[in-house]
C-alpha cells in the first residue's frame, strides 16, 4: 500500500506520538509531576501550589484512571494511629469506616499504638489488610501523647514499617472516613491543609512565632497551615520528617519550650523548607463541628466532636 504524499507526515507524527506516549507512561514520575497528570475541572479553588505540587480536590482527578495506574503496583500502605488512654474508644469507628473508604483494594497495614491493648476492638478486615497492636506508655499529659507520636513513628519505621510498606499515612484516631480516600493521595511527601485555615491569610496561621523555638516561622514566611492529623508519603520521606521533628522537639524541650501546637508546629516548620510533593485539600481533614462550605464537595475524613475534658488525661 502506498501513502499519498499528504498522508505520510501524519503517519510519521502518529508513530512519534505513540513512542513519546509510551516513554512518558513508563518513565514519567507520577509522584513529582502531579499537576501535569491531573485534569482539573475546578476553577473555584487553587489546585496547584506555587512549587507545582497538586492540591487534591474533588474534580481534580479521575478515580478510575488513578486506580488503574496504582492498583497493578501491588502497593502496601502503612497506617499509623495512636489510641492512648480513653482515645481507644475512637478506634472502632476509625477502623470500620477505614475499611469502607480508605485505600480500598490496596494492601493496608494498620499499626495501632496504645497503652490498652486489651481494649482494641476486633474489626473484620478485608483481604490484604492487617492490623498490629503495639504497646506504648500512657501519659498524664495529652500534649506529650500527641507530641511523642513523631518519635514512636520514627522508631517503628526503623524496626518494622520500612520492611513492610511502600507508603505511610499517620492519622488522628478521633476521626471517621466518609468517602473515598484513595491512591490520588499518594506522593513522595504528602500534607493536608488544615480545615480551619484554608480560607485564611498567612498572618492568621497559628505557626510557632517565638524565635527561640526550633519550630519558629517568621511572619513573612509560610505557604499553608498544615494539619497535624495527617502526615503521608514514601516511608523513607516520612522517616526523615519524623526524625527531624522529633530532634527539634527534643532541642525545644531541653530549652524548656513547647511549640504552640506541639508536633503540628514542628511539622509546619519542616514542610516550609521541605515542600510536600502533594497537598490534600481539607476534604481529607474536616472537622464535624464545621459546617460544610461550598468549596468542599466531598468530606472524606473528619474529626468527630469530642468532649476534651472527658477524653483527655488533662485539660
Ligand atoms: C490537633 C491536631 C492533632 C495534633 C494536635 C496538637 C488536627 C485536626 N488535629 O488536634 O493532630 O496536631 O492538635 O497537639 O489537625 N491522642 C491519644 N490520647 C490522648 C491524646 C491524644 O491517643 O489522650 C492521640 C490521638 O491519636 C489523637 C491525636 O493524639 O487523635 C491528637 O490529639 P487530639 O486529637 O486531642 O488533638 P486535637 O484535637 O487538638
mmCIF file of C-alpha atoms and ligand atoms in Angstrom:
data_model
loop_
_atom_site.group_PDB
_atom_site.id
_atom_site.type_symbol
_atom_site.label_atom_id
_atom_site.label_comp_id
_atom_site.label_asym_id
_atom_site.label_seq_id
_atom_site.Cartn_x
_atom_site.Cartn_y
_atom_site.Cartn_z
ATOM 1 C CA UNK A 1 0.000 0.000 0.000
ATOM 2 C CA UNK A 2 1.296 3.466 -0.903
ATOM 3 C CA UNK A 3 0.596 6.559 1.237
ATOM 4 C CA UNK A 4 -0.228 9.750 -0.539
ATOM 5 C CA UNK A 5 2.392 12.489 -0.060
ATOM 6 C CA UNK A 6 -0.023 14.431 2.211
ATOM 7 C CA UNK A 7 -0.756 11.463 4.393
ATOM 8 C CA UNK A 8 2.871 10.476 5.187
ATOM 9 C CA UNK A 9 3.707 13.267 7.662
ATOM 10 C CA UNK A 10 0.576 12.437 9.702
ATOM 11 C CA UNK A 11 1.511 8.770 9.961
ATOM 12 C CA UNK A 12 5.015 9.783 10.989
ATOM 13 C CA UNK A 13 3.633 12.157 13.596
ATOM 14 C CA UNK A 14 1.307 9.452 14.908
ATOM 15 C CA UNK A 15 4.164 6.945 15.243
ATOM 16 C CA UNK A 16 6.379 9.506 17.014
ATOM 17 C CA UNK A 17 3.429 10.427 19.249
ATOM 18 C CA UNK A 18 2.851 6.794 20.246
ATOM 19 C CA UNK A 19 6.544 6.391 21.088
ATOM 20 C CA UNK A 20 6.557 9.577 23.157
ATOM 21 C CA UNK A 21 3.417 8.462 24.992
ATOM 22 C CA UNK A 22 4.929 5.061 25.756
ATOM 23 C CA UNK A 23 8.098 6.699 27.055
ATOM 24 C CA UNK A 24 6.003 9.103 29.118
ATOM 25 C CA UNK A 25 3.925 6.322 30.683
ATOM 26 C CA UNK A 26 6.913 4.089 31.511
ATOM 27 C CA UNK A 27 9.316 6.765 32.805
ATOM 28 C CA UNK A 28 7.078 9.550 33.951
ATOM 29 C CA UNK A 29 7.400 10.372 37.626
ATOM 30 C CA UNK A 30 3.786 10.455 38.712
ATOM 31 C CA UNK A 31 4.866 11.269 42.228
ATOM 32 C CA UNK A 32 6.552 14.544 41.348
ATOM 33 C CA UNK A 33 4.570 15.904 38.469
ATOM 34 C CA UNK A 34 1.039 15.862 39.772
ATOM 35 C CA UNK A 35 -0.254 18.980 38.011
ATOM 36 C CA UNK A 36 0.571 17.648 34.543
ATOM 37 C CA UNK A 37 -1.070 14.396 35.392
ATOM 38 C CA UNK A 38 -4.274 15.699 36.906
ATOM 39 C CA UNK A 39 -7.173 17.043 34.934
ATOM 40 C CA UNK A 40 -8.874 19.837 36.770
ATOM 41 C CA UNK A 41 -12.466 20.799 36.299
ATOM 42 C CA UNK A 42 -12.247 23.171 39.258
ATOM 43 C CA UNK A 43 -11.932 26.909 38.879
ATOM 44 C CA UNK A 44 -13.271 27.853 42.309
ATOM 45 C CA UNK A 45 -10.261 26.566 44.267
ATOM 46 C CA UNK A 46 -6.495 26.635 43.837
ATOM 47 C CA UNK A 47 -5.400 23.225 42.556
ATOM 48 C CA UNK A 48 -1.651 23.708 42.342
ATOM 49 C CA UNK A 49 0.909 25.118 44.764
ATOM 50 C CA UNK A 50 3.479 27.750 43.730
ATOM 51 C CA UNK A 51 6.049 24.912 43.542
ATOM 52 C CA UNK A 52 3.778 22.938 41.175
ATOM 53 C CA UNK A 53 2.510 20.253 43.523
ATOM 54 C CA UNK A 54 -1.124 19.238 43.023
ATOM 55 C CA UNK A 55 -3.710 20.214 45.600
ATOM 56 C CA UNK A 56 -6.227 17.380 45.519
ATOM 57 C CA UNK A 57 -9.878 18.381 45.468
ATOM 58 C CA UNK A 58 -12.893 16.505 44.187
ATOM 59 C CA UNK A 59 -12.956 17.081 40.417
ATOM 60 C CA UNK A 60 -9.173 17.292 40.020
ATOM 61 C CA UNK A 61 -8.610 13.583 39.423
ATOM 62 C CA UNK A 62 -10.226 10.657 37.689
ATOM 63 C CA UNK A 63 -10.619 7.877 40.285
ATOM 64 C CA UNK A 64 -10.854 5.134 37.650
ATOM 65 C CA UNK A 65 -7.672 6.256 35.901
ATOM 66 C CA UNK A 66 -5.834 6.653 39.222
ATOM 67 C CA UNK A 67 -6.871 3.172 40.346
ATOM 68 C CA UNK A 68 -5.867 1.659 37.009
ATOM 69 C CA UNK A 69 -2.387 3.114 37.401
ATOM 70 C CA UNK A 70 -1.745 2.313 41.064
ATOM 71 C CA UNK A 71 -3.604 -0.938 41.710
ATOM 72 C CA UNK A 72 -1.373 -3.114 39.495
ATOM 73 C CA UNK A 73 1.646 -1.900 41.500
ATOM 74 C CA UNK A 74 0.561 -4.094 44.435
ATOM 75 C CA UNK A 75 1.478 -1.392 46.944
ATOM 76 C CA UNK A 76 1.267 -1.703 50.695
ATOM 77 C CA UNK A 77 0.130 1.305 52.679
ATOM 78 C CA UNK A 78 1.088 1.555 56.357
ATOM 79 C CA UNK A 79 -1.397 3.447 58.501
ATOM 80 C CA UNK A 80 -0.411 4.501 61.989
ATOM 81 C CA UNK A 81 -2.937 5.538 64.577
ATOM 82 C CA UNK A 82 -2.496 6.324 68.266
ATOM 83 C CA UNK A 83 -5.190 5.366 70.735
ATOM 84 C CA UNK A 84 -3.731 6.140 74.125
ATOM 85 C CA UNK A 85 -5.874 6.288 77.277
ATOM 86 C CA UNK A 86 -9.536 6.955 76.598
ATOM 87 C CA UNK A 87 -8.868 7.593 72.900
ATOM 88 C CA UNK A 88 -9.083 3.823 72.458
ATOM 89 C CA UNK A 89 -12.854 4.332 72.324
ATOM 90 C CA UNK A 90 -12.486 6.055 68.915
ATOM 91 C CA UNK A 91 -10.793 3.056 67.330
ATOM 92 C CA UNK A 92 -13.821 1.040 66.275
ATOM 93 C CA UNK A 93 -15.375 3.808 64.181
ATOM 94 C CA UNK A 94 -11.995 4.764 62.758
ATOM 95 C CA UNK A 95 -11.213 1.217 61.629
ATOM 96 C CA UNK A 96 -14.705 0.285 60.465
ATOM 97 C CA UNK A 97 -15.020 3.402 58.304
ATOM 98 C CA UNK A 98 -11.434 2.980 57.026
ATOM 99 C CA UNK A 99 -12.392 -0.479 55.819
ATOM 100 C CA UNK A 100 -15.216 1.100 53.806
ATOM 101 C CA UNK A 101 -13.382 4.095 52.329
ATOM 102 C CA UNK A 102 -9.618 4.167 52.912
ATOM 103 C CA UNK A 103 -7.346 2.795 50.173
ATOM 104 C CA UNK A 104 -9.938 0.215 49.209
ATOM 105 C CA UNK A 105 -8.413 -2.551 47.078
ATOM 106 C CA UNK A 106 -4.886 -1.913 48.388
ATOM 107 C CA UNK A 107 -2.826 -3.806 50.928
ATOM 108 C CA UNK A 108 -3.139 -1.854 54.163
ATOM 109 C CA UNK A 109 -1.229 -2.437 57.383
ATOM 110 C CA UNK A 110 -2.675 -0.672 60.389
ATOM 111 C CA UNK A 111 -0.307 -0.049 63.289
ATOM 112 C CA UNK A 112 -2.325 0.748 66.408
ATOM 113 C CA UNK A 113 -0.297 2.283 69.232
ATOM 114 C CA UNK A 114 -1.996 2.023 72.590
ATOM 115 C CA UNK A 115 -1.435 1.558 76.297
ATOM 116 C CA UNK A 116 -4.648 -0.529 76.421
ATOM 117 C CA UNK A 117 -4.146 -3.453 74.008
ATOM 118 C CA UNK A 118 -6.953 -5.404 75.652
ATOM 119 C CA UNK A 119 -9.437 -2.688 74.621
ATOM 120 C CA UNK A 120 -8.575 -2.715 70.918
ATOM 121 C CA UNK A 121 -11.820 -3.771 69.209
ATOM 122 C CA UNK A 122 -11.921 -6.707 66.885
ATOM 123 C CA UNK A 123 -12.877 -5.396 63.454
ATOM 124 C CA UNK A 124 -13.384 -7.512 60.332
ATOM 125 C CA UNK A 125 -10.650 -6.638 57.853
ATOM 126 C CA UNK A 126 -10.953 -7.338 54.173
ATOM 127 C CA UNK A 127 -8.387 -9.399 52.298
ATOM 128 C CA UNK A 128 -4.918 -7.878 52.121
ATOM 129 C CA UNK A 129 -5.421 -5.790 55.240
ATOM 130 C CA UNK A 130 -3.699 -6.467 58.573
ATOM 131 C CA UNK A 131 -3.631 -4.873 61.986
ATOM 132 C CA UNK A 132 -0.789 -4.879 64.527
ATOM 133 C CA UNK A 133 -1.148 -3.608 68.054
ATOM 134 C CA UNK A 134 1.944 -2.005 69.531
ATOM 135 C CA UNK A 135 2.040 -1.192 73.212
ATOM 136 C CA UNK A 136 3.212 2.296 74.167
ATOM 137 C CA UNK A 137 3.272 4.008 77.562
ATOM 138 C CA UNK A 138 0.353 6.162 78.711
ATOM 139 C CA UNK A 139 0.826 9.709 79.929
ATOM 140 C CA UNK A 140 -0.991 12.178 82.115
ATOM 141 C CA UNK A 141 -0.411 14.995 79.574
ATOM 142 C CA UNK A 142 -2.218 14.946 76.197
ATOM 143 C CA UNK A 143 0.441 17.280 74.809
ATOM 144 C CA UNK A 144 3.047 14.615 75.472
ATOM 145 C CA UNK A 145 0.972 11.834 73.904
ATOM 146 C CA UNK A 146 0.353 13.892 70.793
ATOM 147 C CA UNK A 147 3.967 15.033 70.503
ATOM 148 C CA UNK A 148 5.569 11.663 71.205
ATOM 149 C CA UNK A 149 3.946 10.297 68.066
ATOM 150 C CA UNK A 150 6.836 11.557 65.922
ATOM 151 C CA UNK A 151 9.391 9.600 67.929
ATOM 152 C CA UNK A 152 7.316 6.424 68.041
ATOM 153 C CA UNK A 153 6.566 6.525 64.313
ATOM 154 C CA UNK A 154 10.270 7.069 63.617
ATOM 155 C CA UNK A 155 11.370 4.099 65.708
ATOM 156 C CA UNK A 156 8.607 1.841 64.347
ATOM 157 C CA UNK A 157 9.592 2.701 60.773
ATOM 158 C CA UNK A 158 13.143 1.667 61.720
ATOM 159 C CA UNK A 159 12.148 -1.568 63.406
ATOM 160 C CA UNK A 160 9.287 -2.707 61.193
ATOM 161 C CA UNK A 161 7.436 -0.471 58.763
ATOM 162 C CA UNK A 162 10.223 0.127 56.237
ATOM 163 C CA UNK A 163 10.311 -3.627 55.576
ATOM 164 C CA UNK A 164 6.536 -3.944 55.359
ATOM 165 C CA UNK A 165 5.173 -0.992 53.369
ATOM 166 C CA UNK A 166 5.754 1.379 50.448
ATOM 167 C CA UNK A 167 3.761 4.376 51.633
ATOM 168 C CA UNK A 168 2.638 5.503 55.063
ATOM 169 C CA UNK A 169 -0.174 7.660 56.401
ATOM 170 C CA UNK A 170 -0.139 8.774 60.043
ATOM 171 C CA UNK A 171 -3.646 9.723 61.131
ATOM 172 C CA UNK A 172 -5.577 11.005 64.163
ATOM 173 C CA UNK A 173 -7.845 8.368 65.698
ATOM 174 C CA UNK A 174 -10.708 10.620 66.768
ATOM 175 C CA UNK A 175 -11.950 10.699 63.190
ATOM 176 C CA UNK A 176 -14.085 8.829 60.689
ATOM 177 C CA UNK A 177 -13.874 8.249 56.945
ATOM 178 C CA UNK A 178 -16.976 9.247 55.000
ATOM 179 C CA UNK A 179 -15.970 8.892 51.353
ATOM 180 C CA UNK A 180 -13.182 7.650 49.100
ATOM 181 C CA UNK A 181 -9.612 8.297 50.239
ATOM 182 C CA UNK A 182 -7.668 6.546 47.504
ATOM 183 C CA UNK A 183 -4.457 6.449 45.512
ATOM 184 C CA UNK A 184 -4.922 10.048 44.370
ATOM 185 C CA UNK A 185 -3.461 10.881 47.796
ATOM 186 C CA UNK A 186 -0.189 9.022 47.219
ATOM 187 C CA UNK A 187 3.007 11.006 46.782
ATOM 188 C CA UNK A 188 6.582 11.309 47.976
ATOM 189 C CA UNK A 189 5.667 13.680 50.815
ATOM 190 C CA UNK A 190 2.010 14.462 51.442
ATOM 191 C CA UNK A 191 0.437 17.053 53.735
ATOM 192 C CA UNK A 192 -3.122 18.248 54.288
ATOM 193 C CA UNK A 193 -4.352 21.815 54.559
ATOM 194 C CA UNK A 194 -5.915 22.339 57.983
ATOM 195 C CA UNK A 195 -9.688 22.894 57.600
ATOM 196 C CA UNK A 196 -9.601 25.829 59.983
ATOM 197 C CA UNK A 197 -7.142 27.826 57.883
ATOM 198 C CA UNK A 198 -7.618 27.036 54.199
ATOM 199 C CA UNK A 199 -9.512 30.271 53.674
ATOM 200 C CA UNK A 200 -7.248 32.386 55.883
ATOM 201 C CA UNK A 201 -4.235 34.516 55.117
ATOM 202 C CA UNK A 202 -0.780 33.746 56.439
ATOM 203 C CA UNK A 203 -0.967 36.351 59.207
ATOM 204 C CA UNK A 204 -3.700 34.246 60.866
ATOM 205 C CA UNK A 205 -1.853 30.925 60.739
ATOM 206 C CA UNK A 206 -1.075 29.685 64.270
ATOM 207 C CA UNK A 207 2.586 28.914 63.480
ATOM 208 C CA UNK A 208 5.097 28.986 66.314
ATOM 209 C CA UNK A 209 6.236 32.615 66.379
ATOM 210 C CA UNK A 210 8.898 32.593 69.095
ATOM 211 C CA UNK A 211 12.372 32.665 67.520
ATOM 212 C CA UNK A 212 13.689 30.636 70.452
ATOM 213 C CA UNK A 213 11.726 27.584 69.300
ATOM 214 C CA UNK A 214 13.023 25.190 66.649
ATOM 215 C CA UNK A 215 9.512 25.354 65.136
ATOM 216 C CA UNK A 216 9.763 29.124 64.566
ATOM 217 C CA UNK A 217 8.325 30.556 61.367
ATOM 218 C CA UNK A 218 8.774 34.301 60.704
ATOM 219 C CA UNK A 219 5.669 36.392 59.970
ATOM 220 C CA UNK A 220 6.569 36.836 56.308
ATOM 221 C CA UNK A 221 7.047 33.130 55.579
ATOM 222 C CA UNK A 222 4.722 30.155 55.252
ATOM 223 C CA UNK A 223 2.688 28.612 52.445
ATOM 224 C CA UNK A 224 -0.265 26.887 54.085
ATOM 225 C CA UNK A 225 -1.204 25.849 57.600
ATOM 226 C CA UNK A 226 -0.999 22.054 57.541
ATOM 227 C CA UNK A 227 -2.955 19.827 59.929
ATOM 228 C CA UNK A 228 -1.022 17.574 62.283
ATOM 229 C CA UNK A 229 -3.713 14.915 61.973
ATOM 230 C CA UNK A 230 -2.199 13.578 58.726
ATOM 231 C CA UNK A 231 1.331 13.042 57.518
ATOM 232 C CA UNK A 232 1.920 10.862 54.486
ATOM 233 C CA UNK A 233 4.296 9.793 51.777
ATOM 234 C CA UNK A 234 7.021 7.318 50.979
ATOM 235 C CA UNK A 235 8.069 5.521 54.147
ATOM 236 C CA UNK A 236 11.627 6.913 53.891
ATOM 237 C CA UNK A 237 10.463 10.507 53.418
ATOM 238 C CA UNK A 238 8.174 10.290 56.426
ATOM 239 C CA UNK A 239 11.050 8.697 58.329
ATOM 240 C CA UNK A 240 13.222 11.753 57.652
ATOM 241 C CA UNK A 241 10.379 14.087 58.598
ATOM 242 C CA UNK A 242 9.708 12.332 61.907
ATOM 243 C CA UNK A 243 13.427 12.137 62.711
ATOM 244 C CA UNK A 244 13.932 15.868 62.150
ATOM 245 C CA UNK A 245 10.755 16.889 64.005
ATOM 246 C CA UNK A 246 11.500 14.584 66.900
ATOM 247 C CA UNK A 247 15.034 16.000 67.257
ATOM 248 C CA UNK A 248 13.801 19.585 67.079
ATOM 249 C CA UNK A 249 11.157 18.822 69.654
ATOM 250 C CA UNK A 250 13.883 17.456 71.953
ATOM 251 C CA UNK A 251 16.013 20.594 71.492
ATOM 252 C CA UNK A 252 12.988 22.727 72.422
ATOM 253 C CA UNK A 253 12.288 20.543 75.458
ATOM 254 C CA UNK A 254 15.934 20.979 76.545
ATOM 255 C CA UNK A 255 15.334 24.736 76.380
ATOM 256 C CA UNK A 256 12.016 24.392 78.272
ATOM 257 C CA UNK A 257 9.961 25.402 75.216
ATOM 258 C CA UNK A 258 6.877 23.627 73.947
ATOM 259 C CA UNK A 259 5.800 24.824 70.495
ATOM 260 C CA UNK A 260 2.343 26.395 70.228
ATOM 261 C CA UNK A 261 0.752 23.302 68.671
ATOM 262 C CA UNK A 262 3.334 20.689 69.670
ATOM 263 C CA UNK A 263 4.277 18.410 66.776
ATOM 264 C CA UNK A 264 1.894 20.231 64.426
ATOM 265 C CA UNK A 265 4.099 23.334 64.778
ATOM 266 C CA UNK A 266 7.246 21.319 64.050
ATOM 267 C CA UNK A 267 5.517 19.704 61.082
ATOM 268 C CA UNK A 268 4.632 23.120 59.656
ATOM 269 C CA UNK A 269 8.190 24.323 60.052
ATOM 270 C CA UNK A 270 9.551 21.183 58.375
ATOM 271 C CA UNK A 271 7.162 21.486 55.428
ATOM 272 C CA UNK A 272 8.046 25.124 54.870
ATOM 273 C CA UNK A 273 11.606 24.160 53.961
ATOM 274 C CA UNK A 274 10.845 20.662 52.630
ATOM 275 C CA UNK A 275 7.879 21.257 50.360
ATOM 276 C CA UNK A 276 5.305 18.486 50.085
ATOM 277 C CA UNK A 277 5.100 16.892 46.650
ATOM 278 C CA UNK A 278 1.334 16.607 47.033
ATOM 279 C CA UNK A 279 -1.103 18.627 49.113
ATOM 280 C CA UNK A 280 -4.519 17.325 50.128
ATOM 281 C CA UNK A 281 -7.407 19.750 50.368
ATOM 282 C CA UNK A 282 -9.449 19.949 53.590
ATOM 283 C CA UNK A 283 -11.750 17.288 52.086
ATOM 284 C CA UNK A 284 -9.160 14.924 53.581
ATOM 285 C CA UNK A 285 -9.268 16.526 57.015
ATOM 286 C CA UNK A 286 -12.509 18.104 58.001
ATOM 287 C CA UNK A 287 -13.996 18.642 61.466
ATOM 288 C CA UNK A 288 -17.539 17.563 62.277
ATOM 289 C CA UNK A 289 -18.275 20.778 64.145
ATOM 290 C CA UNK A 290 -17.629 22.816 60.977
ATOM 291 C CA UNK A 291 -20.475 23.312 58.528
ATOM 292 C CA UNK A 292 -19.610 22.116 55.024
ATOM 293 C CA UNK A 293 -18.594 25.014 52.786
ATOM 294 C CA UNK A 294 -19.336 25.340 49.059
ATOM 295 C CA UNK A 295 -15.751 24.516 48.012
ATOM 296 C CA UNK A 296 -15.823 21.228 49.866
ATOM 297 C CA UNK A 297 -17.881 18.971 47.612
ATOM 298 C CA UNK A 298 -16.973 15.760 49.485
ATOM 299 C CA UNK A 299 -15.922 15.241 53.087
ATOM 300 C CA UNK A 300 -13.629 12.235 53.050
ATOM 301 C CA UNK A 301 -12.207 12.188 56.583
ATOM 302 C CA UNK A 302 -13.380 14.255 59.506
ATOM 303 C CA UNK A 303 -12.586 14.666 63.187
ATOM 304 C CA UNK A 304 -15.501 13.775 65.436
ATOM 305 C CA UNK A 305 -16.855 16.164 68.024
ATOM 306 C CA UNK A 306 -15.305 15.205 71.339
ATOM 307 C CA UNK A 307 -15.577 16.333 74.899
ATOM 308 C CA UNK A 308 -11.950 17.230 75.582
ATOM 309 C CA UNK A 309 -12.450 17.227 79.371
ATOM 310 C CA UNK A 310 -13.811 13.697 79.157
ATOM 311 C CA UNK A 311 -11.271 12.040 76.842
ATOM 312 C CA UNK A 312 -8.012 13.788 77.636
ATOM 313 C CA UNK A 313 -5.954 12.967 80.724
ATOM 314 C CA UNK A 314 -5.500 16.696 81.471
ATOM 315 C CA UNK A 315 -7.217 19.882 80.315
HETATM 316 C C1 LIG B 1 -4.884 18.986 66.738
HETATM 317 C C2 LIG B 1 -4.427 18.196 65.559
HETATM 318 C C3 LIG B 1 -3.637 16.988 66.061
HETATM 319 C C4 LIG B 1 -2.430 17.482 66.873
HETATM 320 C C5 LIG B 1 -2.892 18.436 67.979
HETATM 321 C C6 LIG B 1 -1.728 19.200 68.560
HETATM 322 C C7 LIG B 1 -5.852 18.295 63.580
HETATM 323 C C8 LIG B 1 -7.253 18.118 63.111
HETATM 324 N N1 LIG B 1 -5.615 17.812 64.831
HETATM 325 O O1 LIG B 1 -5.879 18.092 67.307
HETATM 326 O O2 LIG B 1 -3.202 16.182 65.014
HETATM 327 O O3 LIG B 1 -1.532 18.111 65.987
HETATM 328 O O4 LIG B 1 -3.785 19.431 67.517
HETATM 329 O O5 LIG B 1 -1.130 18.518 69.550
HETATM 330 O O6 LIG B 1 -5.011 18.788 62.882
HETATM 331 N N2 LIG B 1 -4.053 11.056 71.463
HETATM 332 C C9 LIG B 1 -4.291 9.907 72.204
HETATM 333 N N3 LIG B 1 -4.610 10.029 73.530
HETATM 334 C C10 LIG B 1 -4.722 11.252 74.137
HETATM 335 C C11 LIG B 1 -4.483 12.404 73.368
HETATM 336 C C12 LIG B 1 -4.165 12.278 72.028
HETATM 337 O O7 LIG B 1 -4.210 8.777 71.699
HETATM 338 O O8 LIG B 1 -5.029 11.291 75.347
HETATM 339 C C13 LIG B 1 -3.696 10.893 70.039
HETATM 340 C C14 LIG B 1 -4.902 10.508 69.198
HETATM 341 O O9 LIG B 1 -4.497 9.729 68.108
HETATM 342 C C15 LIG B 1 -5.411 11.859 68.716
HETATM 343 C C16 LIG B 1 -4.095 12.591 68.488
HETATM 344 O O10 LIG B 1 -3.211 12.127 69.523
HETATM 345 O O11 LIG B 1 -6.208 11.710 67.559
HETATM 346 C C17 LIG B 1 -4.162 14.126 68.526
HETATM 347 O O12 LIG B 1 -4.699 14.568 69.758
HETATM 348 P P1 LIG B 1 -6.044 15.407 69.814
HETATM 349 O O13 LIG B 1 -6.991 14.842 68.826
HETATM 350 O O14 LIG B 1 -6.515 15.522 71.210
HETATM 351 O O15 LIG B 1 -5.570 16.810 69.341
HETATM 352 P P2 LIG B 1 -6.500 17.981 68.715
HETATM 353 O O16 LIG B 1 -7.895 17.536 68.570
HETATM 354 O O17 LIG B 1 -6.283 19.254 69.462
#
